[in-house]
Amino acid sequence: MTCFCCLDSGPEIKQLTNDYITQDFLDTLAALRPTDLTVEEARQLWNADMTSLGRNPQYIYVAVHHDKVIGAATLVIEQKFIRRGALCGHIEDVAVHPDHQGEGIGSRLVERLIGIAKHRGCYKVILDCSEELIPFYKKLGFKESERHMRLDLKP
Ligand SMILES: CC(C)(COP(=O)(O)OP(=O)(O)OC[C@H]1O[C@@H](n2cnc3c(N)ncnc32)[C@H](O)[C@@H]1OP(=O)(O)O)[C@@H](O)C(=O)NCCC(=O)NCCS
């Protein structure tokens, strides 16, 4: 496994653009769940639906090292009636390529999204994670709160 601190300043954290929708990007997302999405299909999705930032603000960031995507994470911003229009950030789909886990990349991605949520004026950031990832998120300042519920609507 490469130790970035010995080599150079490590990956850059950048906002996702069409150019970064590559096989590396899909391999990185496969750390979350297996996908048979092709690069072409992913680009079509991105161009068709996923850039409607005005209606459904979402920020997808990638970690890029030597032009390869090795990490990704998404922030979705929700506006709440019950908070008089205040904004709540939801972090989703944090993934680091298996060859680069444990190098601080996941932390840098989450910290970047927290920074954006603060800049946008969110009063909180929330996310769901497995039991084993509680220590990872606690190190980033999160605390356990409430329970996760799920209703599957498609098989
Ligand atoms: C979870 C994940 C995003 C973490 O990213 P990462 O770049 O590997 O993590 P970092 O190197 O930034 O780790 C930061 C700290 O959290 C700890 N940590 C990371 N993953 C951990 C885990 N699974 N269990 C316990 N601690 C963990 C690290 O040991 C490190 O601690 P240290 O600062 O004391 O050394 C990454 O491992 C991953 O993509 N996993 C598969 C997909 C997944 O489960 N995503 C999360 C969805 S909620």
PDB file of N, CA, C and O in Angstrom, residues 84-128:
ATOM      1  N   ARG A  84     -37.896  26.322   9.896  1.00  0.00           N
ATOM      2  CA  ARG A  84     -38.099  27.612   9.220  1.00  0.00           C
ATOM      3  C   ARG A  84     -37.142  27.809   8.038  1.00  0.00           C
ATOM      4  O   ARG A  84     -36.525  28.860   7.880  1.00  0.00           O
ATOM      5  N   GLY A  85     -36.979  26.725   7.278  1.00  0.00           N
ATOM      6  CA  GLY A  85     -36.162  26.830   6.068  1.00  0.00           C
ATOM      7  C   GLY A  85     -34.678  26.587   6.288  1.00  0.00           C
ATOM      8  O   GLY A  85     -33.886  26.700   5.347  1.00  0.00           O
ATOM      9  N   ALA A  86     -34.278  26.241   7.509  1.00  0.00           N
ATOM     10  CA  ALA A  86     -32.852  25.990   7.768  1.00  0.00           C
ATOM     11  C   ALA A  86     -32.382  24.757   6.997  1.00  0.00           C
ATOM     12  O   ALA A  86     -33.182  23.895   6.610  1.00  0.00           O
ATOM     13  N   LEU A  87     -31.076  24.683   6.785  1.00  0.00           N
ATOM     14  CA  LEU A  87     -30.517  23.638   5.925  1.00  0.00           C
ATOM     15  C   LEU A  87     -29.840  22.529   6.738  1.00  0.00           C
ATOM     16  O   LEU A  87     -29.125  22.802   7.716  1.00  0.00           O
ATOM     17  N   CYS A  88     -30.089  21.298   6.284  1.00  0.00           N
ATOM     18  CA  CYS A  88     -29.479  20.123   6.923  1.00  0.00           C
ATOM     19  C   CYS A  88     -28.659  19.386   5.851  1.00  0.00           C
ATOM     20  O   CYS A  88     -29.160  19.115   4.764  1.00  0.00           O
ATOM     21  N   GLY A  89     -27.419  19.057   6.166  1.00  0.00           N
ATOM     22  CA  GLY A  89     -26.569  18.332   5.216  1.00  0.00           C
ATOM     23  C   GLY A  89     -26.663  16.831   5.461  1.00  0.00           C
ATOM     24  O   GLY A  89     -26.698  16.390   6.611  1.00  0.00           O
ATOM     25  N   HIS A  90     -26.734  16.067   4.383  1.00  0.00           N
ATOM     26  CA  HIS A  90     -26.724  14.600   4.480  1.00  0.00           C
ATOM     27  C   HIS A  90     -25.493  14.101   3.734  1.00  0.00           C
ATOM     28  O   HIS A  90     -25.356  14.370   2.521  1.00  0.00           O
ATOM     29  N   ILE A  91     -24.615  13.387   4.405  1.00  0.00           N
ATOM     30  CA  ILE A  91     -23.453  12.810   3.729  1.00  0.00           C
ATOM     31  C   ILE A  91     -23.797  11.387   3.303  1.00  0.00           C
ATOM     32  O   ILE A  91     -24.365  10.609   4.075  1.00  0.00           O
ATOM     33  N   GLU A  92     -23.481  11.085   2.056  1.00  0.00           N
ATOM     34  CA  GLU A  92     -23.824   9.788   1.458  1.00  0.00           C
ATOM     35  C   GLU A  92     -22.629   9.251   0.683  1.00  0.00           C
ATOM     36  O   GLU A  92     -21.799  10.033   0.188  1.00  0.00           O
ATOM     37  N   ASP A  93     -22.606   7.934   0.533  1.00  0.00           N
ATOM     38  CA  ASP A  93     -21.703   7.280  -0.425  1.00  0.00           C
ATOM     39  C   ASP A  93     -20.236   7.678  -0.306  1.00  0.00           C
ATOM     40  O   ASP A  93     -19.585   8.065  -1.284  1.00  0.00           O
ATOM     41  N   VAL A  94     -19.730   7.606   0.923  1.00  0.00           N
ATOM     42  CA  VAL A  94     -18.290   7.845   1.139  1.00  0.00           C
ATOM     43  C   VAL A  94     -17.573   6.545   0.764  1.00  0.00           C
ATOM     44  O   VAL A  94     -17.862   5.483   1.326  1.00  0.00           O
ATOM     45  N   ALA A  95     -16.659   6.623  -0.184  1.00  0.00           N
ATOM     46  CA  ALA A  95     -15.973   5.403  -0.634  1.00  0.00           C
ATOM     47  C   ALA A  95     -14.531   5.712  -1.011  1.00  0.00           C
ATOM     48  O   ALA A  95     -14.254   6.730  -1.649  1.00  0.00           O
ATOM     49  N   VAL A  96     -13.647   4.817  -0.601  1.00  0.00           N
ATOM     50  CA  VAL A  96     -12.235   4.929  -0.970  1.00  0.00           C
ATOM     51  C   VAL A  96     -11.859   3.626  -1.662  1.00  0.00           C
ATOM     52  O   VAL A  96     -12.268   2.533  -1.218  1.00  0.00           O
ATOM     53  N   HIS A  97     -11.122   3.730  -2.747  1.00  0.00           N
ATOM     54  CA  HIS A  97     -10.692   2.534  -3.485  1.00  0.00           C
ATOM     55  C   HIS A  97      -9.965   1.590  -2.525  1.00  0.00           C
ATOM     56  O   HIS A  97      -9.133   2.042  -1.720  1.00  0.00           O
ATOM     57  N   PRO A  98     -10.270   0.286  -2.591  1.00  0.00           N
ATOM     58  CA  PRO A  98      -9.668  -0.658  -1.632  1.00  0.00           C
ATOM     59  C   PRO A  98      -8.140  -0.580  -1.560  1.00  0.00           C
ATOM     60  O   PRO A  98      -7.571  -0.811  -0.492  1.00  0.00           O
ATOM     61  N   ASP A  99      -7.463  -0.220  -2.647  1.00  0.00           N
ATOM     62  CA  ASP A  99      -5.986  -0.120  -2.606  1.00  0.00           C
ATOM     63  C   ASP A  99      -5.507   1.081  -1.811  1.00  0.00           C
ATOM     64  O   ASP A  99      -4.306   1.209  -1.554  1.00  0.00           O
ATOM     65  N   HIS A 100      -6.423   1.996  -1.467  1.00  0.00           N
ATOM     66  CA  HIS A 100      -5.994   3.244  -0.822  1.00  0.00           C
ATOM     67  C   HIS A 100      -6.706   3.517   0.495  1.00  0.00           C
ATOM     68  O   HIS A 100      -6.652   4.630   1.007  1.00  0.00           O
ATOM     69  N   GLN A 101      -7.378   2.500   1.028  1.00  0.00           N
ATOM     70  CA  GLN A 101      -8.031   2.718   2.324  1.00  0.00           C
ATOM     71  C   GLN A 101      -6.971   2.806   3.413  1.00  0.00           C
ATOM     72  O   GLN A 101      -5.890   2.228   3.295  1.00  0.00           O
ATOM     73  N   GLY A 102      -7.275   3.563   4.452  1.00  0.00           N
ATOM     74  CA  GLY A 102      -6.342   3.709   5.568  1.00  0.00           C
ATOM     75  C   GLY A 102      -5.251   4.738   5.328  1.00  0.00           C
ATOM     76  O   GLY A 102      -4.275   4.813   6.075  1.00  0.00           O
ATOM     77  N   GLU A 103      -5.420   5.581   4.302  1.00  0.00           N
ATOM     78  CA  GLU A 103      -4.411   6.606   4.003  1.00  0.00           C
ATOM     79  C   GLU A 103      -4.922   8.016   4.309  1.00  0.00           C
ATOM     80  O   GLU A 103      -4.314   8.995   3.900  1.00  0.00           O
ATOM     81  N   GLY A 104      -6.056   8.099   4.973  1.00  0.00           N
ATOM     82  CA  GLY A 104      -6.575   9.413   5.354  1.00  0.00           C
ATOM     83  C   GLY A 104      -7.482  10.047   4.300  1.00  0.00           C
ATOM     84  O   GLY A 104      -7.961  11.170   4.484  1.00  0.00           O
ATOM     85  N   ILE A 105      -7.742   9.343   3.202  1.00  0.00           N
ATOM     86  CA  ILE A 105      -8.506   9.947   2.094  1.00  0.00           C
ATOM     87  C   ILE A 105      -9.984  10.102   2.466  1.00  0.00           C
ATOM     88  O   ILE A 105     -10.600  11.141   2.221  1.00  0.00           O
ATOM     89  N   GLY A 106     -10.561   9.064   3.089  1.00  0.00           N
ATOM     90  CA  GLY A 106     -11.964   9.136   3.509  1.00  0.00           C
ATOM     91  C   GLY A 106     -12.168  10.318   4.461  1.00  0.00           C
ATOM     92  O   GLY A 106     -13.127  11.085   4.328  1.00  0.00           O
ATOM     93  N   SER A 107     -11.244  10.494   5.391  1.00  0.00           N
ATOM     94  CA  SER A 107     -11.354  11.610   6.342  1.00  0.00           C
ATOM     95  C   SER A 107     -11.307  12.945   5.612  1.00  0.00           C
ATOM     96  O   SER A 107     -12.099  13.845   5.901  1.00  0.00           O
ATOM     97  N   ARG A 108     -10.389  13.073   4.662  1.00  0.00           N
ATOM     98  CA  ARG A 108     -10.283  14.346   3.933  1.00  0.00           C
ATOM     99  C   ARG A 108     -11.551  14.637   3.137  1.00  0.00           C
ATOM    100  O   ARG A 108     -12.010  15.778   3.068  1.00  0.00           O
ATOM    101  N   LEU A 109     -12.141  13.602   2.536  1.00  0.00           N
ATOM    102  CA  LEU A 109     -13.384  13.814   1.775  1.00  0.00           C
ATOM    103  C   LEU A 109     -14.506  14.281   2.699  1.00  0.00           C
ATOM    104  O   LEU A 109     -15.222  15.233   2.401  1.00  0.00           O
ATOM    105  N   VAL A 110     -14.654  13.587   3.838  1.00  0.00           N
ATOM    106  CA  VAL A 110     -15.741  13.955   4.765  1.00  0.00           C
ATOM    107  C   VAL A 110     -15.504  15.365   5.317  1.00  0.00           C
ATOM    108  O   VAL A 110     -16.435  16.180   5.400  1.00  0.00           O
ATOM    109  N   GLU A 111     -14.240  15.685   5.645  1.00  0.00           N
ATOM    110  CA  GLU A 111     -13.947  17.033   6.153  1.00  0.00           C
ATOM    111  C   GLU A 111     -14.281  18.093   5.106  1.00  0.00           C
ATOM    112  O   GLU A 111     -14.789  19.162   5.448  1.00  0.00           O
ATOM    113  N   ARG A 112     -14.012  17.790   3.833  1.00  0.00           N
ATOM    114  CA  ARG A 112     -14.339  18.760   2.789  1.00  0.00           C
ATOM    115  C   ARG A 112     -15.851  18.986   2.725  1.00  0.00           C
ATOM    116  O   ARG A 112     -16.329  20.114   2.625  1.00  0.00           O
ATOM    117  N   LEU A 113     -16.619  17.893   2.824  1.00  0.00           N
ATOM    118  CA  LEU A 113     -18.080  18.043   2.759  1.00  0.00           C
ATOM    119  C   LEU A 113     -18.613  18.797   3.983  1.00  0.00           C
ATOM    120  O   LEU A 113     -19.539  19.597   3.863  1.00  0.00           O
ATOM    121  N   ILE A 114     -18.006  18.543   5.137  1.00  0.00           N
ATOM    122  CA  ILE A 114     -18.423  19.302   6.341  1.00  0.00           C
ATOM    123  C   ILE A 114     -18.151  20.797   6.112  1.00  0.00           C
ATOM    124  O   ILE A 114     -18.965  21.655   6.445  1.00  0.00           O
ATOM    125  N   GLY A 115     -16.993  21.087   5.502  1.00  0.00           N
ATOM    126  CA  GLY A 115     -16.647  22.494   5.214  1.00  0.00           C
ATOM    127  C   GLY A 115     -17.682  23.137   4.294  1.00  0.00           C
ATOM    128  O   GLY A 115     -18.092  24.286   4.499  1.00  0.00           O
ATOM    129  N   ILE A 116     -18.130  22.393   3.287  1.00  0.00           N
ATOM    130  CA  ILE A 116     -19.138  22.941   2.353  1.00  0.00           C
ATOM    131  C   ILE A 116     -20.457  23.155   3.092  1.00  0.00           C
ATOM    132  O   ILE A 116     -21.118  24.175   2.925  1.00  0.00           O
ATOM    133  N   ALA A 117     -20.830  22.169   3.925  1.00  0.00           N
ATOM    134  CA  ALA A 117     -22.091  22.294   4.684  1.00  0.00           C
ATOM    135  C   ALA A 117     -22.042  23.543   5.586  1.00  0.00           C
ATOM    136  O   ALA A 117     -23.017  24.296   5.666  1.00  0.00           O
ATOM    137  N   LYS A 118     -20.900  23.778   6.213  1.00  0.00           N
ATOM    138  CA  LYS A 118     -20.760  24.992   7.064  1.00  0.00           C
ATOM    139  C   LYS A 118     -20.889  26.236   6.206  1.00  0.00           C
ATOM    140  O   LYS A 118     -21.599  27.182   6.555  1.00  0.00           O
ATOM    141  N   HIS A 119     -20.201  26.230   5.077  1.00  0.00           N
ATOM    142  CA  HIS A 119     -20.202  27.385   4.182  1.00  0.00           C
ATOM    143  C   HIS A 119     -21.612  27.673   3.668  1.00  0.00           C
ATOM    144  O   HIS A 119     -22.002  28.837   3.527  1.00  0.00           O
ATOM    145  N   ARG A 120     -22.395  26.605   3.399  1.00  0.00           N
ATOM    146  CA  ARG A 120     -23.764  26.787   2.929  1.00  0.00           C
ATOM    147  C   ARG A 120     -24.723  27.162   4.068  1.00  0.00           C
ATOM    148  O   ARG A 120     -25.877  27.461   3.841  1.00  0.00           O
ATOM    149  N   GLY A 121     -24.237  27.132   5.321  1.00  0.00           N
ATOM    150  CA  GLY A 121     -25.063  27.548   6.447  1.00  0.00           C
ATOM    151  C   GLY A 121     -25.867  26.432   7.082  1.00  0.00           C
ATOM    152  O   GLY A 121     -26.821  26.701   7.831  1.00  0.00           O
ATOM    153  N   CYS A 122     -25.521  25.166   6.813  1.00  0.00           N
ATOM    154  CA  CYS A 122     -26.249  24.049   7.439  1.00  0.00           C
ATOM    155  C   CYS A 122     -26.091  24.111   8.960  1.00  0.00           C
ATOM    156  O   CYS A 122     -25.017  24.443   9.461  1.00  0.00           O
ATOM    157  N   TYR A 123     -27.165  23.753   9.678  1.00  0.00           N
ATOM    158  CA  TYR A 123     -27.056  23.743  11.144  1.00  0.00           C
ATOM    159  C   TYR A 123     -26.610  22.388  11.654  1.00  0.00           C
ATOM    160  O   TYR A 123     -26.213  22.260  12.809  1.00  0.00           O
ATOM    161  N   LYS A 124     -26.671  21.332  10.798  1.00  0.00           N
ATOM    162  CA  LYS A 124     -26.158  20.022  11.194  1.00  0.00           C
ATOM    163  C   LYS A 124     -25.846  19.204   9.945  1.00  0.00           C
ATOM    164  O   LYS A 124     -26.315  19.516   8.845  1.00  0.00           O
ATOM    165  N   VAL A 125     -25.037  18.176  10.153  1.00  0.00           N
ATOM    166  CA  VAL A 125     -24.758  17.206   9.090  1.00  0.00           C
ATOM    167  C   VAL A 125     -25.045  15.834   9.667  1.00  0.00           C
ATOM    168  O   VAL A 125     -24.607  15.524  10.782  1.00  0.00           O
ATOM    169  N   ILE A 126     -25.789  15.004   8.925  1.00  0.00           N
ATOM    170  CA  ILE A 126     -26.111  13.662   9.413  1.00  0.00           C
ATOM    171  C   ILE A 126     -25.745  12.619   8.361  1.00  0.00           C
ATOM    172  O   ILE A 126     -25.592  12.948   7.183  1.00  0.00           O
ATOM    173  N   LEU A 127     -25.603  11.381   8.812  1.00  0.00           N
ATOM    174  CA  LEU A 127     -25.318  10.273   7.885  1.00  0.00           C
ATOM    175  C   LEU A 127     -25.668   8.957   8.557  1.00  0.00           C
ATOM    176  O   LEU A 127     -25.817   8.893   9.774  1.00  0.00           O
ATOM    177  N   ASP A 128     -25.798   7.924   7.741  1.00  0.00           N
ATOM    178  CA  ASP A 128     -25.987   6.555   8.240  1.00  0.00           C
ATOM    179  C   ASP A 128     -24.699   5.790   8.028  1.00  0.00           C
ATOM    180  O   ASP A 128     -24.028   5.991   7.012  1.00  0.00           O
TER     181      ASP A 128
END
